[in-house]
């Protein structure tokens, strides 16, 4: 196995994780979570999303959260923005990195934003132009890269085309997401391989949901393919509104445990990360989805 | 990735899984479980253990269970035997395959059976001699291959020595077990590689517990190393009395899902296996540990 020597974890719990939790979480809890995460050694923490509160009430407090966190030097705090209005709101509170989001599945885009893939990407163009002018870095998400709840199979060629377009438009990093957690290692690796033929592997990240328990195996396969950026969520928060099964994002603790075991550095203090995840699960009054965290407790 | 084209799953739920469940399970339920598993396409089902009921009350009904199942042609039904007395009991009810069990950790053997590794293996010699004379096949288990709850690190050389000795003594297959679910993929693969230098890879199996969520990634790494036999337990039953965390054996459903996705045949009907696991979880009145099974339910 040839593996990267260092992996950067992009912690998506405060946004992708909490967005899909059923209970409404107070802004103060979100702020405390992000500040705790900032002390673990993480270098990228997705803080919130400036989508319309009409669509995602869970994130209506985006401005309050972002203004309230203690931003530390050397840590990226990207925020999701769906359009120029979101970009404006993010900039008003001082965000200097944003993320844009589309899907590799035509059916998913049609159903979620009533637009084709190409049209959905065109909506980002003004955001990307303004970001470039403002010196704001942009991360791009491509979802449904290994399957779609509406159309089933997603052609790899569509994933490649969307990823390349986002890269050409100026995204410094493209996160490839198995939104419904349906993929298995060889398919994940083949998809990444195809994208890496068109976008430098250094500009790619992988984003797995653990719906069918495959996330760590998929990450391992993608590490073997050379990817060195992995999205995950502390305590395995989240879930997918489009898929059955209670499981959300792969738990950051479990990813870091595997990476450490592989001799790959992350710069993260795993014990602090576990503590943060257990703290969060108490706030959410639900069991942590991190098996490493569960195994760390004296009572199991 | 070079992977085997076919993998044989050794279903250990009825023995390794149920042995470590907290509730006492009626013999009729165990029999029904094994008969259901026999219809899924599985070719190896570990049925029970003829240990002293004094030590493991959960398996005091071994003879009743073994005599009660509907043994199908072409399916192996190994049973664990700790010594000649267990062997006699197993033979009385017609078992034609047995399994013996030791650990690669000196401390684990000392603590559990008050004997050194070598002494523990010598206890099997009469069993293996009689099995050879009777035409009974013997499977060997080596536990704590990636770590021990008492001594911590377990030298790979000890794993190799124990596996080789069991093979020399006539075990047709050696199952290498990460009893406390502490291993990660590169370590699992390196351990397997070292053992495969002394015992043919065709005679090796891997056995992972999912205590820290690493089991599927470890299995993937071992498949890449050439192993083609994998132990797992339907519904992810079990747990380890020596380790924290509620999680037991890796769930057969999740393993088969990954293998199918990798294009590896198992001969197993995954839908039937999922149904069997959900049936079992209802009997045990606990949530299934298989994420694939959870994702298959309409309500998640």
XYZ file of C-alpha atoms in Angstrom:
600
model
C 0.000 0.000 0.000
C 1.291 3.428 -0.936
C -0.412 5.946 1.266
C -0.080 9.672 1.852
C 2.078 10.588 4.854
C -0.306 13.321 6.013
C -4.053 13.729 5.711
C -6.056 16.877 6.310
C -9.430 16.204 7.913
C -12.209 18.608 6.977
C -14.539 18.539 9.957
C -18.075 18.938 8.639
C -19.973 18.187 11.860
C -21.107 21.722 12.687
C -22.671 22.111 9.226
C -23.325 18.841 7.391
C -23.733 16.955 10.658
C -25.978 19.270 12.677
C -27.971 20.328 9.624
C -29.396 16.826 9.433
C -30.023 16.288 13.135
C -33.663 16.268 14.080
C -33.506 18.512 17.158
C -32.930 22.248 16.855
C -29.582 23.069 18.442
C -28.981 26.426 20.156
C -26.418 28.739 18.547
C -24.417 28.723 21.785
C -23.970 24.954 21.509
C -22.807 25.254 17.912
C -20.335 27.964 18.886
C -19.029 25.901 21.776
C -18.668 22.902 19.472
C -16.649 24.819 16.900
C -14.446 26.373 19.587
C -13.795 22.940 21.095
C -12.982 21.545 17.661
C -10.572 24.446 17.113
C -8.494 23.180 20.036
C -8.119 19.607 18.731
C -5.574 20.354 16.033
C -8.105 20.347 13.183
C -7.143 22.740 10.380
C -10.467 22.874 8.508
C -13.838 23.228 10.222
C -16.937 23.817 8.147
C -18.796 26.240 10.393
C -22.281 26.718 9.014
C -24.368 27.370 5.925
C -25.826 30.645 4.700
C -28.774 29.042 2.991
C -32.224 30.508 3.303
C -33.645 29.791 6.783
C -36.847 28.968 4.922
C -35.162 25.840 3.563
C -33.041 24.801 6.523
C -34.330 26.244 9.810
C -31.586 24.343 11.643
C -29.056 26.811 10.195
C -31.064 30.034 10.497
C -28.506 31.189 13.068
C -25.590 31.087 10.619
C -24.566 34.709 11.116
C -24.823 34.484 14.902
C -22.763 31.311 14.958
C -20.070 32.560 12.634
C -19.777 35.882 14.458
C -19.620 34.087 17.784
C -16.823 31.616 17.189
C -13.251 32.209 18.241
C -11.492 31.944 14.898
C -7.947 30.778 15.322
C -5.077 31.605 12.974
C -4.174 28.738 10.681
C -7.644 27.186 10.728
C -9.988 27.388 7.757
C -13.664 27.968 8.594
C -15.511 27.481 5.290
C -19.236 28.222 5.155
C -21.698 26.930 2.602
C -23.280 29.541 0.330
C -25.970 28.604 -2.207
C -25.971 31.891 -4.118
C -24.895 35.555 -4.076
C -27.305 36.419 -1.300
C -25.724 33.763 0.891
C -22.303 34.995 -0.139
C -23.232 38.519 0.958
C -24.463 37.296 4.332
C -21.301 35.232 4.834
C -19.035 38.142 3.935
C -20.926 40.512 6.252
C -19.750 38.466 9.237
C -16.229 38.108 7.903
C -16.127 34.661 6.255
C -13.012 34.318 4.123
C -13.702 30.857 2.731
C -16.940 29.595 1.236
C -18.212 26.351 -0.203
C -20.571 25.699 -3.097
C -22.626 22.576 -3.594
C -23.975 20.619 -6.533
C -24.724 17.008 -7.449
C -23.383 14.705 -10.126
C -26.894 13.329 -10.643
C -29.261 15.089 -13.022
C -32.285 13.703 -11.200
C -30.979 14.910 -7.825
C -30.416 18.442 -9.102
C -33.793 18.519 -10.783
C -35.577 17.332 -7.681
C -33.694 19.509 -5.200
C -33.186 22.769 -6.998
C -35.281 22.294 -10.123
C -32.291 22.817 -12.395
C -29.988 20.758 -14.565
C -26.451 20.093 -13.380
C -25.115 22.656 -15.818
C -27.657 25.258 -14.765
C -26.883 24.626 -11.092
C -23.207 25.240 -11.754
C -23.919 28.406 -13.724
C -25.646 29.803 -10.642
C -22.309 29.671 -8.849
C -20.449 31.661 -11.457
C -21.212 35.088 -9.966
C -20.271 33.793 -6.510
C -16.979 32.431 -7.807
C -16.212 35.643 -9.665
C -16.845 37.756 -6.605
C -14.872 35.362 -4.413
C -11.905 35.608 -6.772
C -12.098 39.381 -6.675
C -12.387 39.365 -2.870
C -9.547 36.895 -2.332
C -12.022 34.416 -0.827
C -11.195 30.746 -1.327
C -13.941 28.450 -2.547
C -14.408 24.768 -1.859
C -16.700 22.789 -4.154
C -18.925 19.852 -3.182
C -20.128 17.267 -5.634
C -22.761 14.999 -4.119
C -24.270 11.650 -5.217
C -20.959 10.588 -6.768
C -21.603 6.859 -6.224
C -25.362 6.705 -6.537
C -28.532 8.744 -6.375
C -31.753 8.149 -4.470
C -33.752 9.173 -7.560
C -31.883 7.937 -10.604
C -29.865 5.078 -9.059
C -26.605 4.767 -10.976
C -24.634 7.956 -11.585
C -22.273 7.759 -14.571
C -18.652 8.370 -13.588
C -18.382 10.653 -16.620
C -20.914 12.990 -14.986
C -18.888 13.097 -11.759
C -15.742 13.887 -13.740
C -17.468 16.609 -15.746
C -18.920 18.346 -12.689
C -15.687 18.122 -10.695
C -13.615 19.467 -13.582
C -16.057 22.338 -14.166
C -15.912 23.385 -10.491
C -12.123 23.229 -10.615
C -11.980 25.289 -13.806
C -14.287 27.834 -12.193
C -11.731 28.321 -9.428
C -12.588 25.959 -6.584
C -9.310 25.149 -4.861
C -10.647 21.807 -3.653
C -13.441 19.512 -4.807
C -15.056 17.224 -2.247
C -16.571 14.095 -3.792
C -19.532 12.942 -1.717
C -21.286 9.597 -1.481
C -24.390 11.305 -0.152
C -26.449 8.160 0.365
C -23.593 5.983 1.596
C -24.130 3.353 -1.062
C -20.618 2.933 -2.465
C -18.061 0.206 -1.931
C -14.258 0.461 -2.088
C -13.488 -0.537 -5.680
C -16.216 1.716 -7.055
C -15.078 4.601 -4.864
C -11.522 4.132 -6.001
C -12.443 3.868 -9.695
C -14.529 7.045 -9.434
C -11.658 8.910 -7.757
C -9.195 7.580 -10.321
C -11.355 8.879 -13.167
C -11.723 12.320 -11.582
C -8.002 12.497 -10.816
C -7.286 12.120 -14.531
C -8.879 15.548 -15.026
C -8.387 17.353 -11.700
C -5.105 17.162 -9.735
C -5.454 14.650 -6.897
C -4.089 17.331 -4.530
C -7.282 19.307 -5.217
C -9.610 16.408 -4.363
C -11.249 15.348 -1.108
C -13.542 12.420 -0.310
C -16.739 12.623 1.711
C -18.428 9.415 2.832
C -21.570 8.717 4.770
C -21.554 5.489 6.765
C -25.115 4.439 5.923
C -24.027 0.903 5.041
C -20.883 0.776 7.179
C -18.577 1.122 4.169
C -17.082 4.554 4.848
C -13.725 3.578 6.371
C -13.124 0.879 3.764
C -13.956 3.403 1.046
C -11.600 5.955 2.585
C -8.837 3.354 2.740
C -9.288 2.555 -0.955
C -9.176 6.269 -1.810
C -6.055 6.821 0.311
C -4.421 4.070 -1.737
C -5.397 6.070 -4.806
C -3.581 9.094 -3.359
C -6.260 11.317 -1.873
C -5.055 13.215 1.194
C -8.112 15.220 2.272
C -11.028 13.500 4.029
C -14.324 15.001 5.200
C -15.830 13.626 8.409
C -18.027 14.689 11.319
C -17.200 14.387 15.001
C -19.517 11.896 16.728
C -20.789 10.808 13.306
C -23.604 13.331 13.356
C -26.003 13.795 10.525
C -27.870 11.368 8.452
C -29.176 11.747 5.004
C -32.703 12.965 4.383
C -32.664 10.981 1.127
C -31.585 7.610 2.504
C -32.860 5.141 5.049
C -30.750 4.224 8.055
C -29.902 6.415 10.977
C -26.234 6.788 10.189
C -24.756 10.045 9.073
C -21.290 11.175 8.207
C -18.393 8.901 8.994
C -17.189 9.763 12.507
C -14.013 11.859 12.619
C -12.768 9.890 15.617
C -12.929 6.595 13.707
C -11.186 8.118 10.673
C -8.382 9.589 12.781
C -7.955 6.274 14.627
C -7.534 4.459 11.312
C -5.159 7.091 9.934
C -2.983 7.000 13.055
C -2.863 3.224 12.805
C -1.774 3.562 9.194
C 1.074 5.833 10.295
C -0.544 8.843 8.625
C -0.297 12.114 10.549
C -3.301 14.414 10.951
C -2.079 16.888 13.563
C -5.183 16.050 15.587
C -5.228 15.108 19.275
C -7.494 12.040 19.138
C -8.280 12.098 22.869
C -9.449 15.705 22.668
C -11.495 14.876 19.581
C -13.135 11.940 21.388
C -13.917 14.182 24.370
C -15.468 16.760 22.047
C -17.604 14.120 20.355
C -18.829 12.714 23.673
C -19.576 16.241 24.862
C -21.579 16.826 21.678
C -23.522 13.592 22.020
C -24.537 14.679 25.527
C -25.744 18.038 24.152
C -27.746 16.242 21.464
C -28.952 13.663 23.979
C -28.160 10.855 21.623
C -25.593 8.068 21.541
C -22.402 8.880 19.679
C -22.027 7.150 16.328
C -18.256 6.914 16.817
C -17.250 3.377 17.727
C -13.821 4.596 18.807
C -15.521 6.983 21.214
C -17.748 4.215 22.578
C -14.756 1.925 23.058
C -12.979 4.691 24.993
C -15.581 4.797 27.750
C -14.984 2.695 30.842
C -18.541 1.322 30.669
C -18.417 0.650 26.942
C -6.249 -3.857 -6.231
C -5.875 -7.583 -6.801
C -8.656 -9.338 -4.974
C -9.884 -12.914 -4.748
C -12.796 -13.682 -7.075
C -14.651 -15.699 -4.434
C -14.763 -15.434 -0.650
C -16.118 -18.010 1.760
C -17.874 -16.456 4.746
C -17.655 -18.415 7.989
C -20.780 -17.417 9.881
C -19.878 -17.346 13.578
C -23.056 -15.717 14.903
C -24.634 -18.807 16.506
C -21.466 -19.459 18.528
C -19.129 -16.468 18.841
C -22.004 -14.030 18.510
C -24.614 -15.508 20.847
C -21.981 -16.671 23.354
C -21.292 -13.044 24.184
C -24.852 -11.780 24.251
C -26.127 -10.936 27.699
C -29.520 -12.603 27.543
C -29.888 -16.381 27.644
C -31.277 -17.532 24.322
C -33.531 -20.596 24.070
C -32.157 -23.593 22.165
C -35.150 -23.422 19.819
C -34.126 -19.914 18.771
C -30.561 -21.024 18.125
C -31.791 -23.948 16.053
C -34.120 -21.705 14.072
C -31.268 -19.261 13.497
C -28.934 -21.937 12.149
C -31.650 -23.390 9.925
C -32.424 -19.944 8.542
C -28.730 -19.317 7.920
C -28.507 -22.674 6.119
C -30.948 -21.346 3.534
C -28.981 -18.172 2.707
C -26.247 -19.836 0.669
C -23.694 -19.830 3.500
C -21.315 -22.798 3.301
C -19.802 -22.613 6.830
C -21.851 -22.034 9.956
C -20.218 -22.379 13.352
C -23.034 -23.976 15.287
C -22.088 -24.024 18.968
C -19.364 -24.770 21.485
C -18.916 -27.876 23.627
C -17.213 -26.042 26.459
C -18.091 -26.752 30.029
C -21.504 -25.224 30.875
C -19.817 -24.119 34.098
C -17.764 -21.633 32.095
C -20.260 -20.541 29.466
C -23.871 -21.163 30.575
C -25.048 -19.530 27.340
C -23.871 -22.634 25.464
C -24.956 -25.335 27.938
C -27.455 -26.487 25.310
C -24.774 -27.344 22.750
C -25.839 -30.974 22.298
C -29.527 -30.073 22.052
C -28.808 -27.370 19.479
C -26.519 -29.498 17.351
C -28.888 -32.447 17.393
C -31.807 -30.176 16.529
C -30.516 -28.432 13.445
C -31.314 -29.495 9.927
C -27.844 -30.123 8.565
C -27.732 -29.599 4.838
C -25.324 -31.318 2.472
C -22.441 -29.104 1.376
C -22.524 -26.940 4.504
C -19.861 -27.203 7.200
C -21.126 -26.924 10.787
C -17.974 -26.670 12.919
C -18.324 -26.694 16.706
C -15.798 -25.404 19.220
C -14.201 -28.034 21.491
C -11.801 -27.026 24.261
C -10.532 -30.523 25.070
C -11.160 -34.250 24.619
C -14.243 -34.172 26.790
C -15.757 -31.525 24.532
C -14.670 -33.552 21.508
C -16.490 -36.605 22.873
C -19.663 -34.622 23.458
C -19.480 -33.137 19.950
C -18.946 -36.536 18.359
C -21.826 -38.071 20.313
C -24.252 -35.829 18.466
C -22.558 -36.350 15.107
C -20.316 -33.312 14.627
C -17.879 -33.925 11.778
C -15.926 -30.693 12.030
C -14.529 -29.119 15.179
C -12.613 -25.976 16.059
C -9.882 -25.394 18.612
C -8.996 -22.075 20.140
C -5.880 -20.410 21.502
C -4.383 -16.934 21.728
C -1.214 -15.400 20.357
C -0.782 -13.485 23.607
C 1.028 -15.130 26.525
C -0.791 -12.928 29.018
C -4.188 -13.781 27.538
C -3.552 -17.508 27.738
C -2.213 -17.235 31.274
C -5.181 -15.225 32.425
C -7.860 -17.260 30.660
C -6.678 -20.825 30.935
C -3.719 -20.485 33.269
C -1.312 -21.928 30.729
C 1.409 -20.736 28.391
C 0.699 -20.550 24.660
C 2.714 -23.698 24.101
C 0.972 -25.562 26.900
C -2.426 -24.481 25.577
C -1.571 -25.873 22.173
C -0.302 -29.156 23.649
C -3.728 -29.660 25.200
C -5.164 -29.850 21.684
C -2.809 -32.571 20.522
C -4.987 -35.485 21.667
C -8.030 -33.821 20.103
C -6.219 -33.341 16.809
C -4.918 -36.910 16.834
C -8.368 -38.322 17.431
C -9.896 -36.016 14.829
C -7.363 -37.195 12.257
C -8.164 -40.833 13.090
C -11.916 -40.105 12.895
C -11.722 -38.156 9.625
C -12.960 -35.035 11.449
C -11.713 -31.738 10.066
C -10.334 -29.191 12.510
C -10.375 -25.429 12.258
C -7.956 -23.463 14.461
C -8.555 -20.063 16.005
C -5.778 -17.747 17.045
C -7.081 -14.810 19.055
C -5.530 -11.465 20.098
C -3.508 -11.306 16.871
C -3.398 -7.494 16.805
C -3.402 -6.681 20.490
C -4.234 -8.032 23.916
C -6.289 -6.523 26.741
C -3.628 -7.644 29.249
C -0.248 -7.320 27.569
C -1.046 -4.682 24.924
C 1.171 -5.314 21.923
C 1.365 -8.873 20.618
C 4.533 -9.623 18.635
C 3.781 -10.734 15.078
C 6.351 -13.503 15.574
C 4.084 -15.010 18.244
C 1.105 -14.965 15.893
C 3.169 -16.648 13.188
C 4.472 -19.289 15.583
C 1.030 -20.195 16.923
C -0.586 -20.257 13.475
C 2.190 -22.414 12.055
C 1.983 -24.834 14.968
C -1.792 -25.268 14.561
C -1.302 -25.842 10.848
C 1.442 -28.397 11.467
C -0.813 -30.159 13.937
C -3.355 -30.651 11.179
C -5.803 -27.730 11.280
C -7.044 -27.276 7.722
C -7.724 -23.597 8.297
C -6.417 -21.024 10.783
C -8.647 -18.079 11.672
C -6.672 -15.032 12.804
C -8.755 -13.015 15.259
C -8.527 -9.405 16.376
C -10.431 -10.259 19.534
C -10.542 -6.741 20.957
C -11.068 -4.950 17.648
C -8.036 -2.753 18.056
C -6.261 -3.244 14.720
C -6.050 -0.997 11.697
C -5.598 -1.980 8.045
C -1.837 -1.765 7.560
C -1.155 -3.674 10.773
C -3.733 -6.308 9.880
C -2.215 -6.707 6.460
C 1.357 -6.898 7.770
C 0.347 -9.545 10.313
C -1.384 -11.590 7.625
C 1.591 -11.204 5.303
C 3.939 -12.532 7.984
C 1.715 -15.526 8.733
C 1.262 -16.260 5.022
C 5.031 -16.656 4.722
C 4.743 -19.782 6.919
C 1.194 -21.051 6.322
C -0.392 -21.129 2.852
C -2.737 -18.183 2.411
C -5.433 -20.627 1.240
C -5.413 -22.056 4.777
C -5.921 -18.669 6.464
C -9.059 -16.787 7.482
C -9.507 -13.390 9.139
C -11.800 -12.653 12.052
C -12.455 -9.048 13.026
C -14.512 -7.457 15.737
C -15.851 -4.006 14.936
C -15.168 -2.462 18.340
C -13.536 0.612 16.794
C -15.312 0.509 13.438
C -12.225 -0.759 11.609
C -13.399 -4.255 10.637
C -14.392 -3.686 7.021
C -11.295 -1.630 6.284
C -9.174 -4.374 7.859
C -10.949 -7.028 5.794
C -10.364 -4.995 2.638
C -6.640 -4.762 3.398
C -6.485 -8.515 4.019
C -8.384 -9.279 0.795
C -5.728 -7.269 -1.022
C -3.183 -9.536 0.658
C -4.994 -12.544 -0.789
C -7.112 -13.953 2.030
C -10.352 -15.520 0.776
C -12.051 -16.692 3.983
C -13.717 -14.190 6.329
C -15.444 -14.823 9.664
C -18.466 -12.671 10.511
C -21.701 -12.801 12.479
C -25.162 -12.044 11.166
C -26.613 -8.907 12.793
C -23.158 -8.189 14.277
C -23.947 -10.086 17.444
C -21.483 -10.576 20.231
C -19.167 -8.197 21.906
C -15.978 -8.923 23.693
C -15.931 -9.498 27.425
C -12.374 -8.137 27.465
C -12.992 -4.857 25.658
C -15.159 -1.803 26.160
C -17.715 -0.815 23.575
C -20.911 -2.616 22.756
C -19.875 -3.787 19.319
C -19.232 -7.410 18.568
C -18.300 -9.304 15.452
C -18.383 -7.521 12.160
C -21.869 -7.981 10.681
C -22.077 -10.596 7.919
C -24.538 -8.426 5.990
C -22.060 -5.529 5.833
C -19.226 -7.833 4.757
C -21.305 -9.426 2.007
C -22.455 -5.987 0.805
C -18.838 -4.866 0.500
C -17.768 -8.080 -1.215
C -20.603 -7.881 -3.738
C -19.645 -4.284 -4.453
C -16.079 -5.423 -5.030
C -17.323 -7.972 -7.559
C -16.398 -10.870 -5.266
C -18.863 -13.764 -5.204
C -19.952 -15.360 -1.921
C -22.868 -17.542 -3.021
C -24.971 -15.806 -0.376
C -28.402 -14.263 -0.942
C -27.906 -10.905 0.767
C -31.628 -10.172 1.078
C -32.211 -13.488 2.858
C -29.217 -12.818 5.100
C -30.598 -9.373 5.993
C -34.005 -10.886 6.762
C -32.360 -13.484 8.991
C -30.389 -10.806 10.862
C -33.489 -8.664 11.407
C -35.388 -11.750 12.591
C -32.548 -12.476 15.041
C -32.463 -8.920 16.340
C -36.180 -9.193 17.094
C -35.578 -12.438 18.999
C -32.780 -10.778 20.985
C -34.869 -7.626 21.438
C -31.970 -5.470 20.472
C -31.151 -3.250 17.507
C -29.201 -4.947 14.746
C -25.555 -3.916 14.488
C -25.639 -4.299 10.706
C -25.795 -0.913 9.022
C -26.757 -2.556 5.742
C -29.725 -4.147 7.515
C -30.728 -0.823 9.051
C -30.505 0.910 5.686
C -32.752 -1.771 4.170
C -35.705 -0.910 6.385
C -38.278 1.531 5.047
C -38.172 3.496 8.317
C -34.382 3.556 8.555
